[in-house]
Amino acid sequence: SSAGHNAVVAAASCRRPVLLVPEDRPFSEQLAFARSLHNVAGIEMLESWQAAAHWPEILKRTAQGDPEALANALFVRPAEFEQRLFDLVQMCAAGTAETAKV
């Protein structure tokens, strides 16, 4: 799949192993997104379609990958989202309160 946000979410929804190959973009956002998913969740990726690649090995690694890895990296359950949001609000409020004391 390309590494655009919509394509990545569609791939994650399929819950299958995925290989990300970012499209060449003016600000390299797809490359940055693919690298982040690779670093955080071990998602297979190539830097570009022009990169030298040993396809049989790459496709074998991809096929053996965790089919839930991308979905687990991107999707959270509603309760977990609520808790993360609550924690973030508390952290921001604490930071604002400390700043106000100065």
Short mmCIF file of C-alpha atoms in Angstrom, two decimals:
data_model
loop_
_atom_site.label_atom_id
_atom_site.label_comp_id
_atom_site.label_asym_id
_atom_site.label_seq_id
_atom_site.Cartn_x
_atom_site.Cartn_y
_atom_site.Cartn_z
CA SER A 1 0.00 0.00 0.00
CA SER A 2 1.03 3.60 -0.31
CA ALA A 3 1.59 5.29 3.04
CA GLY A 4 -1.11 7.94 2.72
CA HIS A 5 -3.37 8.15 5.75
CA ASN A 6 -6.50 6.91 3.94
CA ALA A 7 -4.67 4.00 2.30
CA VAL A 8 -3.05 2.98 5.59
CA VAL A 9 -6.37 3.05 7.45
CA ALA A 10 -7.97 0.96 4.67
CA ALA A 11 -5.09 -1.53 4.91
CA ALA A 12 -5.37 -1.66 8.70
CA SER A 13 -9.10 -2.35 8.43
CA CYS A 14 -8.34 -5.47 6.38
CA ARG A 15 -6.27 -6.85 9.25
CA ARG A 16 -3.71 -8.44 6.94
CA PRO A 17 0.07 -8.10 6.85
CA VAL A 18 1.02 -5.01 4.87
CA LEU A 19 4.02 -3.59 3.07
CA LEU A 20 4.08 0.20 2.93
CA VAL A 21 5.75 1.98 0.03
CA PRO A 22 5.39 5.74 0.41
CA GLU A 23 4.62 7.87 -2.61
CA ASP A 24 7.09 10.62 -3.39
CA ARG A 25 5.47 13.72 -1.88
CA PRO A 26 6.67 17.35 -1.61
CA PHE A 27 7.01 17.24 2.20
CA SER A 28 7.77 13.50 2.54
CA GLU A 29 4.79 13.01 4.87
CA GLN A 30 4.15 9.47 3.59
CA LEU A 31 7.77 8.53 4.16
CA ALA A 32 7.66 9.94 7.70
CA PHE A 33 4.38 8.11 8.43
CA ALA A 34 5.72 4.80 7.06
CA ARG A 35 8.93 5.15 9.09
CA SER A 36 6.92 5.86 12.24
CA LEU A 37 4.73 2.78 11.71
CA HIS A 38 7.83 0.71 11.01
CA ASN A 39 9.54 1.92 14.19
CA VAL A 40 6.48 1.65 16.43
CA ALA A 41 4.80 -1.49 15.11
CA GLY A 42 7.38 -3.22 12.91
CA ILE A 43 5.36 -2.65 9.75
CA GLU A 44 7.36 -3.67 6.68
CA MET A 45 8.24 -0.79 4.40
CA LEU A 46 10.41 0.28 1.52
CA GLU A 47 11.70 3.83 1.25
CA SER A 48 10.36 4.12 -2.31
CA TRP A 49 9.52 2.11 -5.41
CA GLN A 50 12.93 3.08 -6.79
CA ALA A 51 14.78 1.52 -3.85
CA ALA A 52 16.70 -1.64 -4.62
CA ALA A 53 14.78 -4.55 -3.13
CA HIS A 54 15.00 -8.30 -2.87
CA TRP A 55 11.29 -8.89 -3.49
CA PRO A 56 11.02 -12.58 -2.54
CA GLU A 57 12.54 -11.87 0.89
CA ILE A 58 10.48 -8.71 1.46
CA LEU A 59 7.22 -10.39 0.48
CA LYS A 60 8.01 -13.42 2.66
CA ARG A 61 8.70 -11.19 5.69
CA THR A 62 5.54 -9.23 4.98
CA ALA A 63 3.39 -12.36 4.69
CA GLN A 64 4.80 -13.68 7.97
CA GLY A 65 4.05 -10.40 9.73
CA ASP A 66 1.39 -9.93 12.39
CA PRO A 67 -1.90 -9.31 10.57
CA GLU A 68 -3.12 -7.19 13.51
CA ALA A 69 0.03 -5.04 13.91
CA LEU A 70 -1.12 -2.11 11.80
CA ALA A 71 -4.64 -2.10 13.26
CA ASN A 72 -3.22 -2.31 16.79
CA ALA A 73 -0.91 0.63 16.09
CA LEU A 74 -3.68 2.84 14.71
CA PHE A 75 -6.96 1.87 16.33
CA VAL A 76 -7.90 2.09 19.99
CA ARG A 77 -11.04 0.97 21.80
CA PRO A 78 -13.44 3.76 22.83
CA ALA A 79 -12.71 3.25 26.54
CA GLU A 80 -8.96 3.46 25.92
CA PHE A 81 -9.45 6.59 23.82
CA GLU A 82 -11.50 8.19 26.61
CA GLN A 83 -8.79 7.39 29.16
CA ARG A 84 -6.00 8.73 26.93
CA LEU A 85 -7.99 11.92 26.30
CA PHE A 86 -8.70 12.31 30.02
CA ASP A 87 -5.01 11.82 30.84
CA LEU A 88 -4.02 14.36 28.18
CA VAL A 89 -6.50 16.94 29.50
CA GLN A 90 -5.21 16.43 33.04
CA MET A 91 -1.61 16.76 31.89
CA CYS A 92 -2.39 19.95 29.98
CA ALA A 93 -4.35 21.39 32.89
CA ALA A 94 -1.48 20.64 35.25
CA GLY A 95 0.95 22.33 32.89
CA THR A 96 -1.31 25.38 32.60
CA ALA A 97 -1.73 25.57 36.36
CA GLU A 98 2.05 25.42 36.88
CA THR A 99 2.60 28.08 34.25
CA ALA A 100 0.00 30.34 35.91
CA LYS A 101 1.88 30.12 39.24
CA VAL A 102 5.05 31.53 37.69
#
